[in-house]
PDB file of C-alpha atoms in Angstrom:
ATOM      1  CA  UNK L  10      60.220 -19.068 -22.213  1.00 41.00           C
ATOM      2  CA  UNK L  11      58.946 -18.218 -18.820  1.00 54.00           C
ATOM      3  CA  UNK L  12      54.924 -17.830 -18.333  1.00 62.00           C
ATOM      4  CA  UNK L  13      53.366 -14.564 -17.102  1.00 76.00           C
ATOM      5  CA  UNK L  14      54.169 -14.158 -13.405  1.00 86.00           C
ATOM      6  CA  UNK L  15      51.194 -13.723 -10.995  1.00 92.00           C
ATOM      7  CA  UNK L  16      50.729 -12.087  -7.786  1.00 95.00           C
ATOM      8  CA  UNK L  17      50.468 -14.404  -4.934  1.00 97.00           C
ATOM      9  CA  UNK L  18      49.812 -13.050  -1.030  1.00 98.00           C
ATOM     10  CA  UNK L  19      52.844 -14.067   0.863  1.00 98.00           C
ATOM     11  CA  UNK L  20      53.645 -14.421   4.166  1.00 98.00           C
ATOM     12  CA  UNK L  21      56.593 -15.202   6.598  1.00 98.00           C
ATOM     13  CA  UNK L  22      55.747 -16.115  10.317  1.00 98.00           C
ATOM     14  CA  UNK L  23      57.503 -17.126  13.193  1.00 98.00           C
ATOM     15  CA  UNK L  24      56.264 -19.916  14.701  1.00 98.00           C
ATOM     16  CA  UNK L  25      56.131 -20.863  18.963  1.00 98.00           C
ATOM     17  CA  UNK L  26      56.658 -17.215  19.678  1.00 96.00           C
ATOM     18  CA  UNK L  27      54.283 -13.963  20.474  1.00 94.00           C
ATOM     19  CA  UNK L  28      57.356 -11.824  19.183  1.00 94.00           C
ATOM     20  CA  UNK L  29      59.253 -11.131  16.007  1.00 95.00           C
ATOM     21  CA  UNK L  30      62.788 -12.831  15.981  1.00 94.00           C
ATOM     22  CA  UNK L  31      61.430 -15.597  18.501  1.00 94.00           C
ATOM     23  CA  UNK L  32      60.253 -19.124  17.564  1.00 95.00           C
ATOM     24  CA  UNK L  33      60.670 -20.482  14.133  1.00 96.00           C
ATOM     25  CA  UNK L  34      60.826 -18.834  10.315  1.00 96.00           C
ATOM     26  CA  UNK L  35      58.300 -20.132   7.964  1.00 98.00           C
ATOM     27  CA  UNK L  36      57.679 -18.784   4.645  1.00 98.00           C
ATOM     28  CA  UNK L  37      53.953 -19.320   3.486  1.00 98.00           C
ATOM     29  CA  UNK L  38      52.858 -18.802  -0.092  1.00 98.00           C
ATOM     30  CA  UNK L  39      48.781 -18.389  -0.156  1.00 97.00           C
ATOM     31  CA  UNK L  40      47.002 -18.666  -3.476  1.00 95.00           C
ATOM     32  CA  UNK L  41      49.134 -21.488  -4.782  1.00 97.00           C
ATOM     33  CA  UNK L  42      47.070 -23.073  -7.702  1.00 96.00           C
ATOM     34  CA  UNK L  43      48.672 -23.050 -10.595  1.00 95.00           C
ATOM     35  CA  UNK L  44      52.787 -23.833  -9.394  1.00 97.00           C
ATOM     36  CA  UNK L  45      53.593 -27.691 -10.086  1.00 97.00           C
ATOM     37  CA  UNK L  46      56.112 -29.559  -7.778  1.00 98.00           C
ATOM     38  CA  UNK L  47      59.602 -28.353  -9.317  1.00 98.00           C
ATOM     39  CA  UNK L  48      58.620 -24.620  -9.268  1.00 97.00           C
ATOM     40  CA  UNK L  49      57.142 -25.258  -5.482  1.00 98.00           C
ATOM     41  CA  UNK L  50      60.305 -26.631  -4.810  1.00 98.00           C
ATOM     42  CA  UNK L  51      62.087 -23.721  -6.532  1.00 98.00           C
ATOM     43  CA  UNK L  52      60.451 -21.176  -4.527  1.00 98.00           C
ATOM     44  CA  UNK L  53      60.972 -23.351  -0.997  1.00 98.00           C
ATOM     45  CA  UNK L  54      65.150 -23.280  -2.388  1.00 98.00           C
ATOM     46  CA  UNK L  55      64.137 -19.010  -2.979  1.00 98.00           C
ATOM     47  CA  UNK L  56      62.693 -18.369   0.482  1.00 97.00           C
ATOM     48  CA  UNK L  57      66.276 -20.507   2.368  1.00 95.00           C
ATOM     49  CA  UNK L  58      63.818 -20.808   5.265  1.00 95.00           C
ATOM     50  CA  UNK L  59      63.742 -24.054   7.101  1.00 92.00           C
ATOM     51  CA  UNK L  60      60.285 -24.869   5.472  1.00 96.00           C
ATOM     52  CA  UNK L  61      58.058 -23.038   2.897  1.00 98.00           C
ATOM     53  CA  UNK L  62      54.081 -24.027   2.803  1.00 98.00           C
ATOM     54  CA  UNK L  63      51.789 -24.015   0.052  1.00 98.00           C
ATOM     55  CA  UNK L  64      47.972 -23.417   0.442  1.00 98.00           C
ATOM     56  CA  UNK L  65      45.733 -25.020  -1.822  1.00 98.00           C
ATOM     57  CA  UNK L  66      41.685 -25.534  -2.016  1.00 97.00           C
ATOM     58  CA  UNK L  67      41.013 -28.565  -0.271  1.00 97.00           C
ATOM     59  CA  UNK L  68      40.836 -32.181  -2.273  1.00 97.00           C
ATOM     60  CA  UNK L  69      38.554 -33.603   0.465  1.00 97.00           C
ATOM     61  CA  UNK L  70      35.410 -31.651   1.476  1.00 96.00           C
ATOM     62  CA  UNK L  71      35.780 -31.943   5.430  1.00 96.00           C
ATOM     63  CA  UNK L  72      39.119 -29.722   4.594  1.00 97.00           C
ATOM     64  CA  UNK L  73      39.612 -26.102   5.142  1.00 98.00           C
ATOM     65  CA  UNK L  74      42.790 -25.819   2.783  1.00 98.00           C
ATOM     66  CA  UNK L  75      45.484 -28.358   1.501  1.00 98.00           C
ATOM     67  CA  UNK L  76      49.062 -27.924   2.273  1.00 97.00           C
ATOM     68  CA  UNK L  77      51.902 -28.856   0.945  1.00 98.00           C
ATOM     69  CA  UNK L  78      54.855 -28.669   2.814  1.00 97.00           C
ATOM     70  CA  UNK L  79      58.898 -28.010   1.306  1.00 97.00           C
ATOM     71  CA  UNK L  80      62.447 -28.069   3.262  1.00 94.00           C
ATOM     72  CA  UNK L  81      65.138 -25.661   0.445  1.00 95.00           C
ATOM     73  CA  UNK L  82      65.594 -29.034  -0.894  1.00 93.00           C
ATOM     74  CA  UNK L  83      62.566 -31.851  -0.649  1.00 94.00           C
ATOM     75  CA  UNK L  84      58.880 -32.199   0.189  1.00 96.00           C
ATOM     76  CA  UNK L  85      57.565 -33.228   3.554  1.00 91.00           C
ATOM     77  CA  UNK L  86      54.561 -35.414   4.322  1.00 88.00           C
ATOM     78  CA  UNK L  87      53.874 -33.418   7.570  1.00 87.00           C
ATOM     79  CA  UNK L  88      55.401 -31.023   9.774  1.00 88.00           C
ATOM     80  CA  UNK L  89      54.449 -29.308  13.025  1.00 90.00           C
ATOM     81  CA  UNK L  90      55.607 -25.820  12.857  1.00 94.00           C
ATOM     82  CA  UNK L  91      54.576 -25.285   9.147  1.00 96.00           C
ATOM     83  CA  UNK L  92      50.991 -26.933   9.915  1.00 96.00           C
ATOM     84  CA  UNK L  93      50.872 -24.622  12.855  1.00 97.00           C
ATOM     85  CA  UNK L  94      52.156 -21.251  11.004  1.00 98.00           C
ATOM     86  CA  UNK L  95      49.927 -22.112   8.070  1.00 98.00           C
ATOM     87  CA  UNK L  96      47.306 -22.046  10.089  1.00 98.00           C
ATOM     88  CA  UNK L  97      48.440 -19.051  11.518  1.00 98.00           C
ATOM     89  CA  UNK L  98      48.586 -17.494   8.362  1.00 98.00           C
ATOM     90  CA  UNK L  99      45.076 -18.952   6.804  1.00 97.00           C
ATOM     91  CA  UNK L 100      43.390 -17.259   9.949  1.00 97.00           C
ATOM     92  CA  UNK L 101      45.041 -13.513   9.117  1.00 95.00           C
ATOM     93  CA  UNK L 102      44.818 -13.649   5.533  1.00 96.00           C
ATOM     94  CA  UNK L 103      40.776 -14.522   5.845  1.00 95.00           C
ATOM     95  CA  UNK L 104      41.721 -18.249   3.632  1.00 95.00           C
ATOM     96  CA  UNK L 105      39.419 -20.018   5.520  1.00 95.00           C
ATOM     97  CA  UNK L 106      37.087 -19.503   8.733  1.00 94.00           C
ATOM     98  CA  UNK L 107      37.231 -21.799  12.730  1.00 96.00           C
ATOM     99  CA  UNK L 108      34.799 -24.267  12.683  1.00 95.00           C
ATOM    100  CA  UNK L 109      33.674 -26.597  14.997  1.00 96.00           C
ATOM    101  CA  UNK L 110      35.971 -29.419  15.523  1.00 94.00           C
ATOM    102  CA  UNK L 111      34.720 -33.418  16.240  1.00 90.00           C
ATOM    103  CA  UNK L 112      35.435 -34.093  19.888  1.00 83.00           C
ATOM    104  CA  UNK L 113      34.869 -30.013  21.156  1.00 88.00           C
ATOM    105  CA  UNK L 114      36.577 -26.547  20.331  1.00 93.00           C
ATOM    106  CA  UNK L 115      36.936 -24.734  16.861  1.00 96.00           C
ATOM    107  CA  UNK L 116      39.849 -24.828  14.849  1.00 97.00           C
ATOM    108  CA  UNK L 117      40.292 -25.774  10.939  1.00 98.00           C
ATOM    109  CA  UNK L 118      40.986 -29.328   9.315  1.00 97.00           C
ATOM    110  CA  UNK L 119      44.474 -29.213   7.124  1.00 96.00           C
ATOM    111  CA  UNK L 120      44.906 -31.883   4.271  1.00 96.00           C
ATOM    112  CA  UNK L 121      48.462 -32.824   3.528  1.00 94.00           C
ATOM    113  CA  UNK L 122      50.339 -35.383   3.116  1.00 91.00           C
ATOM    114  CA  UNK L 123      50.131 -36.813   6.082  1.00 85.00           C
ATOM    115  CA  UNK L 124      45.821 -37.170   5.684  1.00 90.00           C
ATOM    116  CA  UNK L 125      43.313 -34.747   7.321  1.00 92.00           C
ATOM    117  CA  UNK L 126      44.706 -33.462  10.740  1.00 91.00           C
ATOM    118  CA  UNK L 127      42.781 -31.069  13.356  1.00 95.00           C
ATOM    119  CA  UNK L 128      44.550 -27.761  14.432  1.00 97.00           C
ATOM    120  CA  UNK L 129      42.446 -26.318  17.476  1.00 97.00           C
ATOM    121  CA  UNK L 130      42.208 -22.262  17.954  1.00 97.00           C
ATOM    122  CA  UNK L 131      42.026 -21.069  21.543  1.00 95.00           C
ATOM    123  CA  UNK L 132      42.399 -17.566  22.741  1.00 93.00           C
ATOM    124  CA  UNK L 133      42.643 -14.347  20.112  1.00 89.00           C
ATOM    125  CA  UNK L 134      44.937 -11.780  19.228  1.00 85.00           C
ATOM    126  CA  UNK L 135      48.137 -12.170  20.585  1.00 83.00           C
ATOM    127  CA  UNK L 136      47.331 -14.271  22.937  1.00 89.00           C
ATOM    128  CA  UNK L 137      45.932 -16.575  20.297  1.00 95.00           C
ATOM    129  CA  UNK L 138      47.641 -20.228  20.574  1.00 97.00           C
ATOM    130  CA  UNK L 139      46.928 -22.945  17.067  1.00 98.00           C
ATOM    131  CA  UNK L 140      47.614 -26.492  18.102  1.00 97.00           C
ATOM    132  CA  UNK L 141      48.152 -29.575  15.443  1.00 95.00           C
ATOM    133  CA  UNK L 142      47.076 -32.829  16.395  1.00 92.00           C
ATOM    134  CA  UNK L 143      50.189 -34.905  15.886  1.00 89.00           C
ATOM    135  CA  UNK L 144      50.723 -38.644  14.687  1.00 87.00           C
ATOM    136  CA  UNK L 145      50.706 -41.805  16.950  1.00 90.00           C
ATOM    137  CA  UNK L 146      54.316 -42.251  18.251  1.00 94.00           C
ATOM    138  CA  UNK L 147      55.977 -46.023  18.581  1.00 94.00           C
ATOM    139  CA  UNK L 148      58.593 -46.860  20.925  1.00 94.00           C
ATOM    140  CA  UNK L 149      60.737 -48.399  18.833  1.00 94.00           C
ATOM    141  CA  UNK L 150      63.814 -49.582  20.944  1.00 92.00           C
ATOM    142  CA  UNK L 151      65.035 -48.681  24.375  1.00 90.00           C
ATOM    143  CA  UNK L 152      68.837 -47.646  25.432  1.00 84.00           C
ATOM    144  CA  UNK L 153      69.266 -47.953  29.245  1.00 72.00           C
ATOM    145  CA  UNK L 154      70.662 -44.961  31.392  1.00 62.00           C
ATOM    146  CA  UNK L 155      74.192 -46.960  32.097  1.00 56.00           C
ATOM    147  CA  UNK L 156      75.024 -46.565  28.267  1.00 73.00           C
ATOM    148  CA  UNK L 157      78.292 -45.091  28.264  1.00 84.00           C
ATOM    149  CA  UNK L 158      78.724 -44.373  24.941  1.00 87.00           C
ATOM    150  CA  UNK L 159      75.282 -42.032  24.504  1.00 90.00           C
ATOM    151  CA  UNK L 160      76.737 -40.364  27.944  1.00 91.00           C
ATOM    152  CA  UNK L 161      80.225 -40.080  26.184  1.00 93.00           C
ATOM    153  CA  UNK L 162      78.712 -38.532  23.217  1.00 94.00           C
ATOM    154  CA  UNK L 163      76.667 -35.965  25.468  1.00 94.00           C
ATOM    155  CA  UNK L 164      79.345 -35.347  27.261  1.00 93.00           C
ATOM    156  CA  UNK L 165      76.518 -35.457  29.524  1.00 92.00           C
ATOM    157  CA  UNK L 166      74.931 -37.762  32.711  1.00 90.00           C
ATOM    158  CA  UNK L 167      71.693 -39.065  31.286  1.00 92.00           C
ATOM    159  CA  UNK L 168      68.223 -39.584  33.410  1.00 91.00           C
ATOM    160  CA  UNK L 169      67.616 -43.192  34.621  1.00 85.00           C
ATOM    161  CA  UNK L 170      65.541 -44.085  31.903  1.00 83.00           C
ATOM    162  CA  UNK L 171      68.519 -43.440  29.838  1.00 85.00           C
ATOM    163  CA  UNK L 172      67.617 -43.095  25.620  1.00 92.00           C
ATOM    164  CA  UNK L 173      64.933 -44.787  23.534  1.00 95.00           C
ATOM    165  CA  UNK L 174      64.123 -44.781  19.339  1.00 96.00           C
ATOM    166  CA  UNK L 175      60.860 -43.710  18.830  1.00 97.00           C
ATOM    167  CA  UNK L 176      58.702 -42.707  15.669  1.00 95.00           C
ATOM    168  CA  UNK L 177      56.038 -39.723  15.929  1.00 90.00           C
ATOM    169  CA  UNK L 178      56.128 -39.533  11.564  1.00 84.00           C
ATOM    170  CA  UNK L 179      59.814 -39.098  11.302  1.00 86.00           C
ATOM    171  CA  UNK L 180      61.975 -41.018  13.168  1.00 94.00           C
ATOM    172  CA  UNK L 181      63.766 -39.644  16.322  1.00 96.00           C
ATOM    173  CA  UNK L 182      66.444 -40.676  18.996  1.00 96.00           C
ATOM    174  CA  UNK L 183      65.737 -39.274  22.286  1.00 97.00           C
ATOM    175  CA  UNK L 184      67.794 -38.797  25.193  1.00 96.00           C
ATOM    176  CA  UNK L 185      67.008 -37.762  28.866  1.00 96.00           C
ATOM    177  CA  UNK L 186      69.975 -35.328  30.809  1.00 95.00           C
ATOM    178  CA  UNK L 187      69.710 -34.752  34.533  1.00 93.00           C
ATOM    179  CA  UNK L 188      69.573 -31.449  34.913  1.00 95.00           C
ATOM    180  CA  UNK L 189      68.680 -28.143  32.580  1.00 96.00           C
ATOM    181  CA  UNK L 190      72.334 -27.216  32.599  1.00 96.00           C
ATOM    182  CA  UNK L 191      73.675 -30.033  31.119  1.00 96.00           C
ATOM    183  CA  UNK L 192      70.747 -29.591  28.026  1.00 97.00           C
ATOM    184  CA  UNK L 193      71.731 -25.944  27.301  1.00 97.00           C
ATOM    185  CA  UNK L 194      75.109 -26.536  28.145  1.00 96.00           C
ATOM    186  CA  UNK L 195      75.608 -29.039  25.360  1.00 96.00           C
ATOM    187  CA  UNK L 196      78.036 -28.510  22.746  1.00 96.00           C
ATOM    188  CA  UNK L 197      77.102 -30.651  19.905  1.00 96.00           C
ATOM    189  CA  UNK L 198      79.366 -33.450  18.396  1.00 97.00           C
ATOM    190  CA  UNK L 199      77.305 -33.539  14.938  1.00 97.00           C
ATOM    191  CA  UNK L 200      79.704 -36.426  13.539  1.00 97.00           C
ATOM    192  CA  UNK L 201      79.289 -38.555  16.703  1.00 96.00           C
ATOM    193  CA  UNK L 202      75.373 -38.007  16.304  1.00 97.00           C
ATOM    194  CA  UNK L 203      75.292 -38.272  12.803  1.00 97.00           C
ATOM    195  CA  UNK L 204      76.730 -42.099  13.284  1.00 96.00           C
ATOM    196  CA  UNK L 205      74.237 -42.314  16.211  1.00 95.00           C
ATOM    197  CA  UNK L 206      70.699 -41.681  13.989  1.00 95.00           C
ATOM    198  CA  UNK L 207      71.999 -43.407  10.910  1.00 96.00           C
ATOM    199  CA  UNK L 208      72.453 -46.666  12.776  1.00 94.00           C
ATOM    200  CA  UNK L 209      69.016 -46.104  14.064  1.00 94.00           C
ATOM    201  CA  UNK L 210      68.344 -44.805  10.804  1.00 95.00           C
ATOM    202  CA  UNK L 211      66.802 -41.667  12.470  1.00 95.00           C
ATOM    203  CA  UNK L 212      66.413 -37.733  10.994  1.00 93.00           C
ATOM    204  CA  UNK L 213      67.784 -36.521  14.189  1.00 96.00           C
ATOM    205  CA  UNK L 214      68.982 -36.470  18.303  1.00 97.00           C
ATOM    206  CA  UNK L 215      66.085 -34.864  20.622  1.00 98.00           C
ATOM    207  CA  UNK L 216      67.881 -33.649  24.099  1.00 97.00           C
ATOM    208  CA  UNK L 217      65.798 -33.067  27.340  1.00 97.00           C
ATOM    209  CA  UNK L 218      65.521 -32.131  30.823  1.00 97.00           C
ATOM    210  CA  UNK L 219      62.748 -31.366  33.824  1.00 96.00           C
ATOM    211  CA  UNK L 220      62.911 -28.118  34.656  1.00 96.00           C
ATOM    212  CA  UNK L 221      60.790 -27.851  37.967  1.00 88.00           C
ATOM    213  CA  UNK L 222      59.633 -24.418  39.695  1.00 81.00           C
ATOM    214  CA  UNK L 223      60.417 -22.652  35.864  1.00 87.00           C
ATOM    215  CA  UNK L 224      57.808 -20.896  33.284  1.00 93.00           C
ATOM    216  CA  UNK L 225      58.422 -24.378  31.388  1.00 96.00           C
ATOM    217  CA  UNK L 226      57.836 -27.803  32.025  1.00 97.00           C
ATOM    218  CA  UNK L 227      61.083 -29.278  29.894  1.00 97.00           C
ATOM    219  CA  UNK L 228      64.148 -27.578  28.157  1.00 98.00           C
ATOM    220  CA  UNK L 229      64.531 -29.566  24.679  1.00 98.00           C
ATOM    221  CA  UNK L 230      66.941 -29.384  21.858  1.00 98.00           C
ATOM    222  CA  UNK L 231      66.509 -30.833  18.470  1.00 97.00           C
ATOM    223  CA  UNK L 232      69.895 -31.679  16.434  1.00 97.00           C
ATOM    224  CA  UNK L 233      69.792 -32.930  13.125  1.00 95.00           C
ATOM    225  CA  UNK L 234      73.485 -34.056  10.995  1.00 95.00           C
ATOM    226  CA  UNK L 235      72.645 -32.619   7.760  1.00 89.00           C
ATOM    227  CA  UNK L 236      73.938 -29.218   5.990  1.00 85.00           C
ATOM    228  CA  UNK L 237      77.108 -30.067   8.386  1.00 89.00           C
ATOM    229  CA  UNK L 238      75.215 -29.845  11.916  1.00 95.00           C
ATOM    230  CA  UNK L 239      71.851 -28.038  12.058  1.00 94.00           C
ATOM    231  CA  UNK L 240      69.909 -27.220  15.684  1.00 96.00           C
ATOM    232  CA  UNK L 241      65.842 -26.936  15.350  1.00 95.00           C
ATOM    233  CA  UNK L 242      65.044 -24.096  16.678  1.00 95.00           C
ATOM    234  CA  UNK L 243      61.346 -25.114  17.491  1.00 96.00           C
ATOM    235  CA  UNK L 244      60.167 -28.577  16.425  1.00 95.00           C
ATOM    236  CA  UNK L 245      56.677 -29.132  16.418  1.00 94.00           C
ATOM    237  CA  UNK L 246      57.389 -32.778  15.266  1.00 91.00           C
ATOM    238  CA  UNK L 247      60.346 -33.371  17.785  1.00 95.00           C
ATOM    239  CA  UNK L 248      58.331 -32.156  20.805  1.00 96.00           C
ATOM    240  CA  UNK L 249      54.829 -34.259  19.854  1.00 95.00           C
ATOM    241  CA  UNK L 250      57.005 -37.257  19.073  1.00 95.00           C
ATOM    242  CA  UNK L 251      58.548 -36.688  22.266  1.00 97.00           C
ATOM    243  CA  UNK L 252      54.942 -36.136  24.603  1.00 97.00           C
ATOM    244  CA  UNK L 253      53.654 -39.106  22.795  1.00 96.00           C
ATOM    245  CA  UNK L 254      56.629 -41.345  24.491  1.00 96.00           C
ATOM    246  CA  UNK L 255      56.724 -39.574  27.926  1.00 97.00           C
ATOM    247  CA  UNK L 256      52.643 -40.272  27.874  1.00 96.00           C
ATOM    248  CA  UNK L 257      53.132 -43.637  26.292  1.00 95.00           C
ATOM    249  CA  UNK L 258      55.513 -44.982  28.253  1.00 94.00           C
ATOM    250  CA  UNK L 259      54.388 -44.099  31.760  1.00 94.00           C
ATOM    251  CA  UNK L 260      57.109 -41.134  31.973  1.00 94.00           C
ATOM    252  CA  UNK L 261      54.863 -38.017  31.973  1.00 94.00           C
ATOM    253  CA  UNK L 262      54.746 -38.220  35.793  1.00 86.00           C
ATOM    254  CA  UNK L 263      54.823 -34.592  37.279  1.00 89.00           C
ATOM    255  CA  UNK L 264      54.336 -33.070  33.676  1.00 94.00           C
ATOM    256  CA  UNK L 265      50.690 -33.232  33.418  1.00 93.00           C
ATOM    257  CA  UNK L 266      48.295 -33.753  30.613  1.00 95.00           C
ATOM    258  CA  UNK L 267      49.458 -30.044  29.947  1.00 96.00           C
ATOM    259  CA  UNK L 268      53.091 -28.672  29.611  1.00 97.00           C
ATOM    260  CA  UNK L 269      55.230 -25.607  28.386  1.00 97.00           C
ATOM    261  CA  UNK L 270      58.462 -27.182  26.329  1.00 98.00           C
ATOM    262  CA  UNK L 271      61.532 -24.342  25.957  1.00 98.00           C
ATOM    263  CA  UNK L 272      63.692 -24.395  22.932  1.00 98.00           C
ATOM    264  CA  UNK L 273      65.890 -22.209  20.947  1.00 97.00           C
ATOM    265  CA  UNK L 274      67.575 -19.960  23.320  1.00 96.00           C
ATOM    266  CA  UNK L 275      70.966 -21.512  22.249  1.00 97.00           C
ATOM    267  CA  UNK L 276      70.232 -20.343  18.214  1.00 96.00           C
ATOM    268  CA  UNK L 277      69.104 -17.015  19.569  1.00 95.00           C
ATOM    269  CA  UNK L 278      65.029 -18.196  19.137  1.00 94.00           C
ATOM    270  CA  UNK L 279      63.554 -18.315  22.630  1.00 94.00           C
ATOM    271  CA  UNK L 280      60.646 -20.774  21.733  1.00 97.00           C
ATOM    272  CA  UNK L 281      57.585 -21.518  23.840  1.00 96.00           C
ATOM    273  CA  UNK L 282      56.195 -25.008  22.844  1.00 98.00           C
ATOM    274  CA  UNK L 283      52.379 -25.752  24.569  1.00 97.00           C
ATOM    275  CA  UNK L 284      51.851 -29.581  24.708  1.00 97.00           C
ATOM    276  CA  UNK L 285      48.510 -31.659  25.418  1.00 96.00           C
ATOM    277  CA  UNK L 286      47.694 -34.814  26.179  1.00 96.00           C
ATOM    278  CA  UNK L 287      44.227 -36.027  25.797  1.00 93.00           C
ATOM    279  CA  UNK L 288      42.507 -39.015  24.965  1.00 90.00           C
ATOM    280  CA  UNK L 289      45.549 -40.662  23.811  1.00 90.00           C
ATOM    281  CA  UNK L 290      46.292 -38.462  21.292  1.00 92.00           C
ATOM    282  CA  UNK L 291      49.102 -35.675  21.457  1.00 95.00           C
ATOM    283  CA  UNK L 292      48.408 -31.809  20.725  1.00 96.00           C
ATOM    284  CA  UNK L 293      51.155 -29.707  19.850  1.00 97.00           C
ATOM    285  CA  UNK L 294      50.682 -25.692  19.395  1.00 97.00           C
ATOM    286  CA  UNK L 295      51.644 -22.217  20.715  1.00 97.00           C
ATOM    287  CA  UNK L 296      51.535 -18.669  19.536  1.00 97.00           C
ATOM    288  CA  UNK L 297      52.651 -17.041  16.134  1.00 97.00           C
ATOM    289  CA  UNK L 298      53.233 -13.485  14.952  1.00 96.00           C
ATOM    290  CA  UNK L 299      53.186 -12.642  11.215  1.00 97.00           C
ATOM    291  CA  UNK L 300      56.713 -10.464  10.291  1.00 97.00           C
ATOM    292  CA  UNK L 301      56.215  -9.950   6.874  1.00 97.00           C
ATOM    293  CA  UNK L 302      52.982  -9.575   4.808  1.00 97.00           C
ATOM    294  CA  UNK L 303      53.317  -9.066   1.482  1.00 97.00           C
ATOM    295  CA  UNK L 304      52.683 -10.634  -2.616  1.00 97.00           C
ATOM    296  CA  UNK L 305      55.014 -13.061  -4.440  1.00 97.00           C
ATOM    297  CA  UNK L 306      56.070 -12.352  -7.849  1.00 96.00           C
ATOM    298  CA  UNK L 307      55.890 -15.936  -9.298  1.00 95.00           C
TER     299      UNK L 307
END
């Protein structure tokens, strides 16, 4: 027989976007103590949003909160747009207070799986932007720009430096097009890609471009073969995994230690991505706006 249910504040943000219907969905449950692992997961398979977070008191005492992070079917280690939304959330529900962060700013320190990990807070109100600092990336492999059969598969001329396998936390396959056009104009071949990232035994195919004299630095697309074909509509993890090899590998040239990413307009999201570079290490953030506030019967 089921236990009493409790109220639990709830809340579901979009993510990389100043506007409702922009960015990306994330459900957030606040209050979680008491739900174990299956009914987490239960509620995450409820919500049908890409990811559902749970806020916890911290294990650790340098933490703010502890998160745990859930896709509809399995838990994540770390993610960027839930760390970022959680965050998001934490600050308008009152969970936790800025503090100062090691190394300058204010922000809060999430635990997850992934360990403790900053997330700076600059600006407020709506023009309030929460970044996460993201994981060391590894160039794992490189694909040169004459390989016909990632150009093939793009249907697509690719940038001299051509495609690479890198690892940012989850494993990625990245891919450099000429021109903006040829990123947005991209009709995905899932079952081509699929074969691609499983012989690199990677989660997904990251698409880019430059995109000089625009309001963004880079147009990106995420595309992951699972659930038949599914495009990101603003990855956090994709994008810092991403700056950590432009940086890393002596790419970044003309993007900056700061740069605007686009993504989503082709799933109807119209994300703004803001990416830093400093001392080595990769920030990843943007704005978020709260579209439903509410309790959870659970």
């Amino acid at each position: 027989m089921a236990g009493p249910r409790r109220a639990r504040r709830f809340q579901q943000v979009d993510v990389f976007t100043a506007r409702a219907g922009g960015g990306n969905p994330l459900a957030v449950v606040l209050d979680s103590e008491g739900l174990d692992t299956a009914t987490m997961q239960r509620i995450a398979a409820w919500t049908d949003v890409v990811e559902t977070t749970f806020v916890l008191p911290p294990d650790s005492p340098e933490a703010s909160y502890r998160l745990r992070i859930f896709t509809p079917s399995r838990e994540l280690a770390f993610a960027g747009h839930p760390s970022v939304g959680t965050a998001h959330a934490v600050l308008q529900a009152g969970w936790a207070l800025p503090r100062p962060l090691a190394g300058g700013g204010t922000g809060l320190i999430q635990e997850c799986g992934a360990g403790l990990l900053p997330l700076r807070i600059t600006g407020e109100g709506v023009a309030r932007e929460i970044a996460v600092q993201a994981p060391p990336v590894a160039l794992l492999s490189r694909h040169g720009g004459e390989d016909a059969a990632l150009s093939a598969l793009l249907g697509a001329s690719l940038a001299e430096a051509g495609g690479a396998v890198i690892d940012g936390g989850r494993r990625w396959f990245v891919a450099e097009l000429r021109d903006e056009a040829a990123v947005r104009g991209l009709h995905p071949d899932f079952a081509g890609i699929a074969a691609l990232v499983a012989a690199h035994d990677a989660i997904g195919l990251t698409v880019f471009a430059r995109t000089p004299s625009r309001d963004h630095d880079l147009v990106v697309r995420a595309l992951m073969p699972v659930a038949g074909g599914y495009e990101d509509p603003a990855s956090g993890a994709a994008n810092a995994a991403l700056a950590g090899y432009l940086h890393g590998s002596g790419q970044a040239a003309g993007l900056g230690d700061r740069y605007v990413v686009s993504q989503g307009r082709e799933v109807g999201r119209d994300a703004r991505l803001v990416l830093h570079h400093e001392a080595g290490r990769i920030w990843v953030g943007g704005p978020c706006c709260s579209v439903v506030t509410g309790t959870l019967q659970w």
